[in-house]
PDB file of C-alpha atoms in Angstrom:
ATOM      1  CA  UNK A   1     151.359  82.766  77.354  1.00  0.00           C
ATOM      2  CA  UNK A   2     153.377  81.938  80.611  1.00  0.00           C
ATOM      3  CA  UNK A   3     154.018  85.586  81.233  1.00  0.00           C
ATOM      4  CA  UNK A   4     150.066  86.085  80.759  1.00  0.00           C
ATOM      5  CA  UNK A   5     149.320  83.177  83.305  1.00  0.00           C
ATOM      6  CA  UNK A   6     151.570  84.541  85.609  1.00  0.00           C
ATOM      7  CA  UNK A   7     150.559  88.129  85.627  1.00  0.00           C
ATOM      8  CA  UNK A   8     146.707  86.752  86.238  1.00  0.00           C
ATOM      9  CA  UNK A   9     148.561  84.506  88.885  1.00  0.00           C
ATOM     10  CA  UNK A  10     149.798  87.828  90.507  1.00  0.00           C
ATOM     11  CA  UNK A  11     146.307  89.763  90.063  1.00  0.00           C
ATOM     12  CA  UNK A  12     144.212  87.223  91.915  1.00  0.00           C
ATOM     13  CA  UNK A  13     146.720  87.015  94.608  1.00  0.00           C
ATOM     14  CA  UNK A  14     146.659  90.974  94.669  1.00  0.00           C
ATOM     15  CA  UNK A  15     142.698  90.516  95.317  1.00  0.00           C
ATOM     16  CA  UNK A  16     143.154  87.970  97.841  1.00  0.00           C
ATOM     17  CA  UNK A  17     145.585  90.311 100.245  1.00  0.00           C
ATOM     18  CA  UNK A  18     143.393  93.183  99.980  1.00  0.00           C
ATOM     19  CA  UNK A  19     140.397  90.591 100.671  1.00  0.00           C
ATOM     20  CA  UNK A  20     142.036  89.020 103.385  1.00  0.00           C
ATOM     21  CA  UNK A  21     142.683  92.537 104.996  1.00  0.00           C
ATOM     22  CA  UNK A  22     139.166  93.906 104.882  1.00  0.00           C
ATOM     23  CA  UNK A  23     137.980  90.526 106.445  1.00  0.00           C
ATOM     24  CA  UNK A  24     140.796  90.555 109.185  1.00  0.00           C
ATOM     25  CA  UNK A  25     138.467  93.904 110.441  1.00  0.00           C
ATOM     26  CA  UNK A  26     136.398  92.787 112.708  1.00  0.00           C
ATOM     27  CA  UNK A  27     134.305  95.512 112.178  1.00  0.00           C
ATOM     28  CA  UNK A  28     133.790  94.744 108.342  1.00  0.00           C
ATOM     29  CA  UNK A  29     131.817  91.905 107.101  1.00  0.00           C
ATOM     30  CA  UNK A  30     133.589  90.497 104.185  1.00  0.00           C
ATOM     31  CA  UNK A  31     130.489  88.518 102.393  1.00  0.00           C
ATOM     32  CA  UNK A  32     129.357  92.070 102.478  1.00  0.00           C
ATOM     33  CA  UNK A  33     128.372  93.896  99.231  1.00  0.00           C
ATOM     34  CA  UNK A  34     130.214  96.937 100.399  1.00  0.00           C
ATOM     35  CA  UNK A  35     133.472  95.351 101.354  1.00  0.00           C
ATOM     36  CA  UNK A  36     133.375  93.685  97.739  1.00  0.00           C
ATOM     37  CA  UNK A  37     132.553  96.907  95.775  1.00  0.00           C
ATOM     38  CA  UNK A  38     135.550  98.510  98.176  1.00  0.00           C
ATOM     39  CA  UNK A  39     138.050  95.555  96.881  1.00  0.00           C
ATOM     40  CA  UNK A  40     137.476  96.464  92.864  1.00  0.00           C
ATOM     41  CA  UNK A  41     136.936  99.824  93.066  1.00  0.00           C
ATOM     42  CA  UNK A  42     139.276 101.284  95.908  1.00  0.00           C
ATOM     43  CA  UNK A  43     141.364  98.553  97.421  1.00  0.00           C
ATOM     44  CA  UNK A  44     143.180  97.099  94.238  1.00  0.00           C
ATOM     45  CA  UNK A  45     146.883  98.435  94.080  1.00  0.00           C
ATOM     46  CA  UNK A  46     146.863 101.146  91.242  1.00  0.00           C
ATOM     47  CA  UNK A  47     148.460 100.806  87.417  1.00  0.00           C
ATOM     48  CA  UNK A  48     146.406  97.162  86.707  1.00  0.00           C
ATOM     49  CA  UNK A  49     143.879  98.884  83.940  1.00  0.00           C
ATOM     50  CA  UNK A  50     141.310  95.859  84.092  1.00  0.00           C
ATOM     51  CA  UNK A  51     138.082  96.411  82.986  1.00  0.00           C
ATOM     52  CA  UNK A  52     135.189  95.082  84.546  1.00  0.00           C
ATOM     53  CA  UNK A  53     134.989  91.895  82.696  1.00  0.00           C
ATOM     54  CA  UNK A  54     138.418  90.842  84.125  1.00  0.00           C
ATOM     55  CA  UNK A  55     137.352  91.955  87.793  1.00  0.00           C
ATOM     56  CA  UNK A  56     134.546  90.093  87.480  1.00  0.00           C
ATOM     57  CA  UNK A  57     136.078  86.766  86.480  1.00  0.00           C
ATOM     58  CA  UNK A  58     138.565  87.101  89.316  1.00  0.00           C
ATOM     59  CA  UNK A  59     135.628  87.821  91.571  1.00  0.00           C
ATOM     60  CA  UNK A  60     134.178  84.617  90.353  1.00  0.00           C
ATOM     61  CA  UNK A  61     137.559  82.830  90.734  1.00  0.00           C
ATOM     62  CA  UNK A  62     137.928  83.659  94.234  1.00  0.00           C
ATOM     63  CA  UNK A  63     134.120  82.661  94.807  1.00  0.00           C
ATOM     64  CA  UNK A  64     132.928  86.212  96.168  1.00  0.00           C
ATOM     65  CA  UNK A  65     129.648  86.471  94.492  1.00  0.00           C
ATOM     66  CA  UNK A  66     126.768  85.990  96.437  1.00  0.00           C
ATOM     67  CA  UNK A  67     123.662  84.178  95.841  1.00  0.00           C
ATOM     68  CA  UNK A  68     120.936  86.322  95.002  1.00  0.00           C
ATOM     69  CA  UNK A  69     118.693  85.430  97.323  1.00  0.00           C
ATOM     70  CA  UNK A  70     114.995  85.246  95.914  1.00  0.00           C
ATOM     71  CA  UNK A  71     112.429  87.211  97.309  1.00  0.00           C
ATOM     72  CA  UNK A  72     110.462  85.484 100.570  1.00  0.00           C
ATOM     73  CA  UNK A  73     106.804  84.911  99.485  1.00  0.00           C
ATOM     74  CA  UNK A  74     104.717  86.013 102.910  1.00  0.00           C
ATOM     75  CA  UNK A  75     103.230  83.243 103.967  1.00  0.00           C
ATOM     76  CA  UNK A  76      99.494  84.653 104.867  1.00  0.00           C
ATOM     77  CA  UNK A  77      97.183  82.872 107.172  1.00  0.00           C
ATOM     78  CA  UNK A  78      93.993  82.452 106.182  1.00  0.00           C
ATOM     79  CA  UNK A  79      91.772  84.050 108.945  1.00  0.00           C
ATOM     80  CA  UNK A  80      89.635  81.761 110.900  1.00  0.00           C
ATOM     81  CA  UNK A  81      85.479  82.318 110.519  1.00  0.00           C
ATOM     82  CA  UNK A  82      84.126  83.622 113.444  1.00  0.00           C
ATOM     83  CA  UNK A  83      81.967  81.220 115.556  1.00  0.00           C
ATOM     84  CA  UNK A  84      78.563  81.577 114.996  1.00  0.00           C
ATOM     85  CA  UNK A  85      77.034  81.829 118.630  1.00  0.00           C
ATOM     86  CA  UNK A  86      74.513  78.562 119.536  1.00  0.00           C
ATOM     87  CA  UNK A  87      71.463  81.286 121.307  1.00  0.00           C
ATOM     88  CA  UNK A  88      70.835  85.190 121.733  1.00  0.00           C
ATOM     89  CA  UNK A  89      73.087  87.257 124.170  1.00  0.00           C
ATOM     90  CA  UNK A  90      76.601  84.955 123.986  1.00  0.00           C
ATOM     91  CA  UNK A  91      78.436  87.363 122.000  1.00  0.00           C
ATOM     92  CA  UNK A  92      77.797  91.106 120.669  1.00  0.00           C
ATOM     93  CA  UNK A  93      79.383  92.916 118.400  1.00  0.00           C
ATOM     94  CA  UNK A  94      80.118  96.608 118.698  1.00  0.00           C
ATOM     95  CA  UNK A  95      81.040  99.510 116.483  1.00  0.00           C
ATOM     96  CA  UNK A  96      81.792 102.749 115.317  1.00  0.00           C
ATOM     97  CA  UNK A  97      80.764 104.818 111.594  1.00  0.00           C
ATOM     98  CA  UNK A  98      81.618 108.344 110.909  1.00  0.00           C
ATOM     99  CA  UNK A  99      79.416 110.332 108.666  1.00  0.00           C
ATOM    100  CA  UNK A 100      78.865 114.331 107.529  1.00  0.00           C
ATOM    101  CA  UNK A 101      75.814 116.483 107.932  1.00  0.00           C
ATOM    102  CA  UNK A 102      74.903 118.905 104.643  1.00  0.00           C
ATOM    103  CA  UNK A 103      76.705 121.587 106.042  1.00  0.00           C
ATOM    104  CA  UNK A 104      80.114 119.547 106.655  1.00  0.00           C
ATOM    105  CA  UNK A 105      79.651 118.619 110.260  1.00  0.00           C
ATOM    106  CA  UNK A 106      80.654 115.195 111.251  1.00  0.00           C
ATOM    107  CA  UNK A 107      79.211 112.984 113.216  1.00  0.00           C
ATOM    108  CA  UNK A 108      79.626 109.286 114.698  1.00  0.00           C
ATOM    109  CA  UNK A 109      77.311 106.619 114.447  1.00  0.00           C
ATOM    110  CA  UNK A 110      77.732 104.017 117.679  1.00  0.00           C
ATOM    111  CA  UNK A 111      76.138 100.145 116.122  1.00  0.00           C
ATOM    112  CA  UNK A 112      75.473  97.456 118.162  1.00  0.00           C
ATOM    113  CA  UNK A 113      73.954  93.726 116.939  1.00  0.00           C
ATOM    114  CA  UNK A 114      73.749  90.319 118.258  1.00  0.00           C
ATOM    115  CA  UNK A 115      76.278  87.836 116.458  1.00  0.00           C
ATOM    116  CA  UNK A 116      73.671  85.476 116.296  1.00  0.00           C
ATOM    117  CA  UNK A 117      70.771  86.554 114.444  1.00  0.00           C
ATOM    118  CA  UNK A 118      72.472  89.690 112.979  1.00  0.00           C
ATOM    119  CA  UNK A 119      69.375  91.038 114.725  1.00  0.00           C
ATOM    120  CA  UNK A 120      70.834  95.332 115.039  1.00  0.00           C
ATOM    121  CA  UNK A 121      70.166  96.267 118.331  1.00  0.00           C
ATOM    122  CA  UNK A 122      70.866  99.630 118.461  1.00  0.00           C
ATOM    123  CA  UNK A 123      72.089 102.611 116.539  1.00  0.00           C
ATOM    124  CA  UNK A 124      72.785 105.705 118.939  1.00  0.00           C
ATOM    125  CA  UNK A 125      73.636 108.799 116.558  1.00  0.00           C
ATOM    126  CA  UNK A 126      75.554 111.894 118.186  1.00  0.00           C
ATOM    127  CA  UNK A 127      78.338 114.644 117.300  1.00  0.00           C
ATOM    128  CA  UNK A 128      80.396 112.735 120.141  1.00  0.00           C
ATOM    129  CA  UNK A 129      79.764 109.052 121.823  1.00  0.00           C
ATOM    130  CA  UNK A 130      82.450 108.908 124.093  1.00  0.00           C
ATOM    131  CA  UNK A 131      82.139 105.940 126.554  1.00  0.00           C
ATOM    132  CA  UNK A 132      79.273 107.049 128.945  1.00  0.00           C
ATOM    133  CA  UNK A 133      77.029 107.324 126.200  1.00  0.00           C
ATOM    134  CA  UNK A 134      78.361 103.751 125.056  1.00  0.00           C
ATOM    135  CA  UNK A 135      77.885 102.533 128.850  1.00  0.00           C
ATOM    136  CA  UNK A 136      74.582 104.184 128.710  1.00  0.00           C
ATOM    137  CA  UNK A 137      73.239 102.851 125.140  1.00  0.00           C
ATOM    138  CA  UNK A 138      74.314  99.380 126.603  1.00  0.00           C
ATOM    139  CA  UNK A 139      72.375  99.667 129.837  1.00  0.00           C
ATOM    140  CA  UNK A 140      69.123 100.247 127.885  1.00  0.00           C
ATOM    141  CA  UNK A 141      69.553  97.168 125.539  1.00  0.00           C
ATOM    142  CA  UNK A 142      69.971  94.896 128.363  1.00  0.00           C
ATOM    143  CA  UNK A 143      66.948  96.257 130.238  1.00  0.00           C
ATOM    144  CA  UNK A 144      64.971  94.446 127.013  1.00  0.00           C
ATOM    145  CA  UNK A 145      67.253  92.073 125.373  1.00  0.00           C
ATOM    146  CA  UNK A 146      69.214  90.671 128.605  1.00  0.00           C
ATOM    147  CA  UNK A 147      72.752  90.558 129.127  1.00  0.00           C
ATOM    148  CA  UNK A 148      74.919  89.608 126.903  1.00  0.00           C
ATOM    149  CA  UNK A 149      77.821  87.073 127.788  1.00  0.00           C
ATOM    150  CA  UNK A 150      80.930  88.470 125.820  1.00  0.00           C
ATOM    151  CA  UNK A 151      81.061  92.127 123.571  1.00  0.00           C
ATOM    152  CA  UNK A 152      83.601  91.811 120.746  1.00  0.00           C
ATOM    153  CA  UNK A 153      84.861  95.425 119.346  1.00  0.00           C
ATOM    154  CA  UNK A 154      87.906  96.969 118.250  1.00  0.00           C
ATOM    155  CA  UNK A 155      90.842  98.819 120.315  1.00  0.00           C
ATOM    156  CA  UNK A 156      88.984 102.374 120.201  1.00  0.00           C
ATOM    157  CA  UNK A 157      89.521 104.936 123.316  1.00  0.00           C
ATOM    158  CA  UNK A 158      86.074 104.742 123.705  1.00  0.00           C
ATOM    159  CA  UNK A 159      86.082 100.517 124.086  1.00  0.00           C
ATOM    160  CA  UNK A 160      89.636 100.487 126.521  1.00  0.00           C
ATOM    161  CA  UNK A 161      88.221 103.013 128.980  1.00  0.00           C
ATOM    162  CA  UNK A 162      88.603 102.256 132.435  1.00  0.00           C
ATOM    163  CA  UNK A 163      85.268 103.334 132.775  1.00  0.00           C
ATOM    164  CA  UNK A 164      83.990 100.726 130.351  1.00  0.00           C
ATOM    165  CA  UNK A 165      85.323  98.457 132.148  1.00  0.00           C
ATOM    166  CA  UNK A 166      84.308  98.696 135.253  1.00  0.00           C
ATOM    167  CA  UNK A 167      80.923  98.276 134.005  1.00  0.00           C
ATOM    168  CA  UNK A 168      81.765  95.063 132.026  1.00  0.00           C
ATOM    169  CA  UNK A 169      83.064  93.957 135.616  1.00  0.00           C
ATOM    170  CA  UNK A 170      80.043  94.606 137.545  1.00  0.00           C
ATOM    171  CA  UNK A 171      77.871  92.961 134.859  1.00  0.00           C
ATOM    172  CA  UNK A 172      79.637  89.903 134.517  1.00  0.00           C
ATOM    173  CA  UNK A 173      80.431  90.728 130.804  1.00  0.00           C
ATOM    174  CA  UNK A 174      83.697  89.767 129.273  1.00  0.00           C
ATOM    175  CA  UNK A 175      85.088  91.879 126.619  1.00  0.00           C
ATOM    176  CA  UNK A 176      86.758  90.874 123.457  1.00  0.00           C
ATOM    177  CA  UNK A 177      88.971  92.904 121.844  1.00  0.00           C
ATOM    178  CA  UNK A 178      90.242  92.096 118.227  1.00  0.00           C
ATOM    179  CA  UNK A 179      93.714  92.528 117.303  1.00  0.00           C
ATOM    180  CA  UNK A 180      94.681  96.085 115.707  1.00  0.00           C
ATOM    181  CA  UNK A 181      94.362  95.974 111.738  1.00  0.00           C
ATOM    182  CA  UNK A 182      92.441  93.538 111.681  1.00  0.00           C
ATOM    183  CA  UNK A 183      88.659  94.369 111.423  1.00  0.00           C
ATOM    184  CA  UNK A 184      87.922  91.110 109.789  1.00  0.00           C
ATOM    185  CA  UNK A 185      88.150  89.806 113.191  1.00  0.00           C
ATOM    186  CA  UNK A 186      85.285  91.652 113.751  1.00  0.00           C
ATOM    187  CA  UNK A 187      83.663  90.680 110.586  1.00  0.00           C
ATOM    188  CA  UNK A 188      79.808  90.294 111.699  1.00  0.00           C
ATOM    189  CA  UNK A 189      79.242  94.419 112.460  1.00  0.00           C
ATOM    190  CA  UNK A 190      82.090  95.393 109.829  1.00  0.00           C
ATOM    191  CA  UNK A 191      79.384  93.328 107.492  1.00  0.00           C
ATOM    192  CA  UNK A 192      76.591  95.339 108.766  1.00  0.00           C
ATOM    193  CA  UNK A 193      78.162  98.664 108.990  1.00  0.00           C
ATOM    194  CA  UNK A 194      78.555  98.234 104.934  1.00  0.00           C
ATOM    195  CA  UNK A 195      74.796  97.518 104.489  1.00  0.00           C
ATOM    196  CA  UNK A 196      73.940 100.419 107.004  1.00  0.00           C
ATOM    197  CA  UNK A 197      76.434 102.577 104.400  1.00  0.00           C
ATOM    198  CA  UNK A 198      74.724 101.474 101.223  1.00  0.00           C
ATOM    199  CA  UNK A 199      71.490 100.798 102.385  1.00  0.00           C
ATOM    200  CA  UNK A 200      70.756 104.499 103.685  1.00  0.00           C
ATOM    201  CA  UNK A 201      73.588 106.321 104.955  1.00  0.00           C
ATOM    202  CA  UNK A 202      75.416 107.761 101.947  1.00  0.00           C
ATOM    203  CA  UNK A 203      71.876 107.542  99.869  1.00  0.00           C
ATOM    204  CA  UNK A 204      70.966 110.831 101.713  1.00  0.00           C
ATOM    205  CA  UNK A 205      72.353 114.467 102.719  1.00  0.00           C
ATOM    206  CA  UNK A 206      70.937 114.869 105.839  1.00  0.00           C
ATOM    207  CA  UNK A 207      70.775 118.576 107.671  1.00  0.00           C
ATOM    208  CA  UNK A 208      70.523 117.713 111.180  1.00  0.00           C
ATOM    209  CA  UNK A 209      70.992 115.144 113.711  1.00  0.00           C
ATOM    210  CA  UNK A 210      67.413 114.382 113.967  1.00  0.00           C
ATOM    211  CA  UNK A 211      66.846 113.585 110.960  1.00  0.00           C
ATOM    212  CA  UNK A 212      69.918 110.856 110.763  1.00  0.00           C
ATOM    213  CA  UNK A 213      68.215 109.115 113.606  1.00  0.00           C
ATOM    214  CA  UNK A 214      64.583 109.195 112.751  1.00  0.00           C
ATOM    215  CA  UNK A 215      66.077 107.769 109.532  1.00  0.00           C
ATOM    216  CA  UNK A 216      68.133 105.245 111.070  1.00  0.00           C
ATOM    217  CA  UNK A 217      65.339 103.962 113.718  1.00  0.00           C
ATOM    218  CA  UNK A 218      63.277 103.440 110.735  1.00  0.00           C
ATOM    219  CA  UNK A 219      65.474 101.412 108.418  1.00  0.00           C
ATOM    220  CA  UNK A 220      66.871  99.938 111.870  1.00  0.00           C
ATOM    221  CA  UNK A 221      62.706  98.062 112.181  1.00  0.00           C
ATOM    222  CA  UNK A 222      63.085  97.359 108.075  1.00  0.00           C
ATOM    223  CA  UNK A 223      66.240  95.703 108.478  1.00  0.00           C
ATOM    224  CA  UNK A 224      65.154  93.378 111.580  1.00  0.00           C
ATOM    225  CA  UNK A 225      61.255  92.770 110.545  1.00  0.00           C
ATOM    226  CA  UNK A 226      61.213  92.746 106.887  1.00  0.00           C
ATOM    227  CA  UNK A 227      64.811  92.767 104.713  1.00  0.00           C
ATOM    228  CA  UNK A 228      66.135  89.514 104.253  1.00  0.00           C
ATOM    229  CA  UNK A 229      70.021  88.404 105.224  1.00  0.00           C
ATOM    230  CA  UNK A 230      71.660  85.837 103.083  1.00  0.00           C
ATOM    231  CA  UNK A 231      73.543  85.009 105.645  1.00  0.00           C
ATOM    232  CA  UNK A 232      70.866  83.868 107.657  1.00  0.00           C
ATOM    233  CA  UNK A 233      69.439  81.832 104.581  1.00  0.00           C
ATOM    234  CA  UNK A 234      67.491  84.525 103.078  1.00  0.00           C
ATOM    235  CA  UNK A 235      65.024  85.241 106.822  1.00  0.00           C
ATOM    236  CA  UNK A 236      65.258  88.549 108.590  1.00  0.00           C
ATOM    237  CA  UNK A 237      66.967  88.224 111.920  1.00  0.00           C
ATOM    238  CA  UNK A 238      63.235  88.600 113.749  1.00  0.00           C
ATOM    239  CA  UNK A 239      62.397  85.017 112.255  1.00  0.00           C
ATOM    240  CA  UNK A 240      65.636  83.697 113.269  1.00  0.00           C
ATOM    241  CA  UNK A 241      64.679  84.628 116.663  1.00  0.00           C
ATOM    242  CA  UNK A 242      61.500  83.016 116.349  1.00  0.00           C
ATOM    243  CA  UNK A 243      62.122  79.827 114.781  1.00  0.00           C
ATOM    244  CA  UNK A 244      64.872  79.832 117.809  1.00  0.00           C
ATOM    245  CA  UNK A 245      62.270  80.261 120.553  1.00  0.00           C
ATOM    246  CA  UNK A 246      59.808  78.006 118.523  1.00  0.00           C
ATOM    247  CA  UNK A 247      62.822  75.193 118.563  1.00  0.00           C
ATOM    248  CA  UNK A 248      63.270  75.354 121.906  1.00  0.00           C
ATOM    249  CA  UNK A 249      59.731  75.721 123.036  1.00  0.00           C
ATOM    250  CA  UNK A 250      58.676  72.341 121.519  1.00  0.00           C
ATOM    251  CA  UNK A 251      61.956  70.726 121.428  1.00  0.00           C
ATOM    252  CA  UNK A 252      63.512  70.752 118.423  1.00  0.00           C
ATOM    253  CA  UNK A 253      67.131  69.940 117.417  1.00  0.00           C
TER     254      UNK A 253
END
C-alpha cells in the first residue's frame, strides 16, 4: 500500500514539473486547454501506462480542470416605438421595393408617406431611381404637401448621395438615417411596404412599366380615401388629416 502511495506520490509530482515547465513559457498559457491536453498526452515521461481514469484524477488533484463556462444569454434590447409625429410634415419616411415584370425584368419601386397619418405620398415606379429622380419625386410633393421637417430612410447609395444632400441643405430638411440591419427603425414605411406587397404588388404579373404605375396610382387614392388603417383606429389617413385640420380649426385638444 505504501509502495502504491508513493508511486502516485511520484506521478503527480511528474505532472507538476512538466506543468510547471509549460507555464514557465511565456508564450504558453497554462489554464489553456491545449497546454493541458499537451501535459497527458505528450509531456508525461514515457513507461507510466495510466489510463485515462488515473490522468484524470491527477488532473483533478492538481486542480487543472476548468470551469465550463455556461453559455452567455444575449441580452437583447427591446427596440424603442417610434414617435408618432404631433402634425403633418415633421417627419417622412422613405423607401425602396424591388419587383419583376412578366418577362423577368426588375424594377424598383421608390415609397414615400408621412409618419403621421400614414397618409402615402408618393409611389414613383422606374427600371432605375437613382437619387435625381428621388430629389426630383421629393420636389413635387413639397410643391403640394409642404416641406417636411426631418426624412427618415435607410443607408442606401441612393439616400447618402452628396447630391441628396445638398438638397436636404438648401431646404432646411434634416435627414435621419437608421442604423444598418435594422429596418425596424424604420418601421412606419417597412409597415406599408408589406401592405403595398400584399395588397397589389405580388397579386398581379404585370408586362410593362405602365401598367405597375397606373396600378399603383390607383390603389395609392384607395389606400388614402377609402381603406381603413388599424393603426390609425380603423380611419383612412385622409380623415386623420381632417379631423387634424378640424381640431385645430375650432380648437380642439
Amino acid at each position: 500500500m505504501g509502495g502504491e502511495r508513493y508511486s502516485e506520490k511520484f506521478k503527480i509530482e511528474a505532472v507538476k514539473q512538466v506543468v510547471d515547465r509549460g507555464a514557465s513559457n511565456p508564450s504558453v498559457d497554462s489554464t489553456s486547454w491545449t497546454l493541458q491536453r499537451k501535459v497527458f498526452t505528450h509531456g508525461l515521461p514515457k513507461g507510466f501506462g495510466w489510463n485515462h481514469k488515473r490522468v484524470y484524477r491527477i488532473y483533478r488533484e492538481l486542480e487543472l480542470n476548468l470551469r465550463i463556462k455556461p453559455k452567455k444569454r444575449l441580452v437583447r434590447e427591446r427596440p424603442e416605438a417610434l414617435a408618432v409625429p404631433d402634425t403633418i410634415n415633421e417627419c417622412w419616411s422613405m423607401d425602396f421595393m424591388h419587383d419583376q415584370l412578366g418577362d423577368g425584368r426588375g424594377y424598383r419601386l421608390f415609397n414615400v408617406i408621412d409618419d403621421f397619418n400614414r397618409e402615402g405620398l408618393a409611389m414613383e415606379i422606374d427600371f432605375s431611381l437613382p437619387s435625381s429622380r428621388v430629389i426630383r419625386a421629393l420636389d413635387q410633393i413639397i410643391e403640394w404637401r409642404g416641406r417636411p421637417k426631418r426624412i427618415r430612410s435607410d443607408n442606401g447609395p441612393e439616400y447618402i448621395s452628396h447630391l441628396l444632400a445638398d438638397w436636404a441643405r438648401k431646404n432646411d430638411i434634416t435627414l435621419e438615417f437608421i442604423q444598418p440591419g435594422n429596418p425596424q427603425q424604420n418601421a412606419y414605411v417597412e409597415r406599408y411596404n408589406r401592405t403595398v406587397r400584399y395588397d397589389w404588388l405580388s397579386q398581379y404579373i404585370f408586362k410593362s412599366l405602365e401598367e405597375v404605375q397606373n396600378h399603383a396610382t390607383r390603389w395609392l387614392w384607395t389606400y388614402n380615401n377609402e381603406r381603413p388603417n388599424m393603426a390609425l383606429g380603423g380611419i383612412t389617413p385622409k380623415q386623420k388629416l381632417a379631423l387634424t385640420n378640424y381640431s385645430s380649426t375650432f380648437g380642439f385638444a
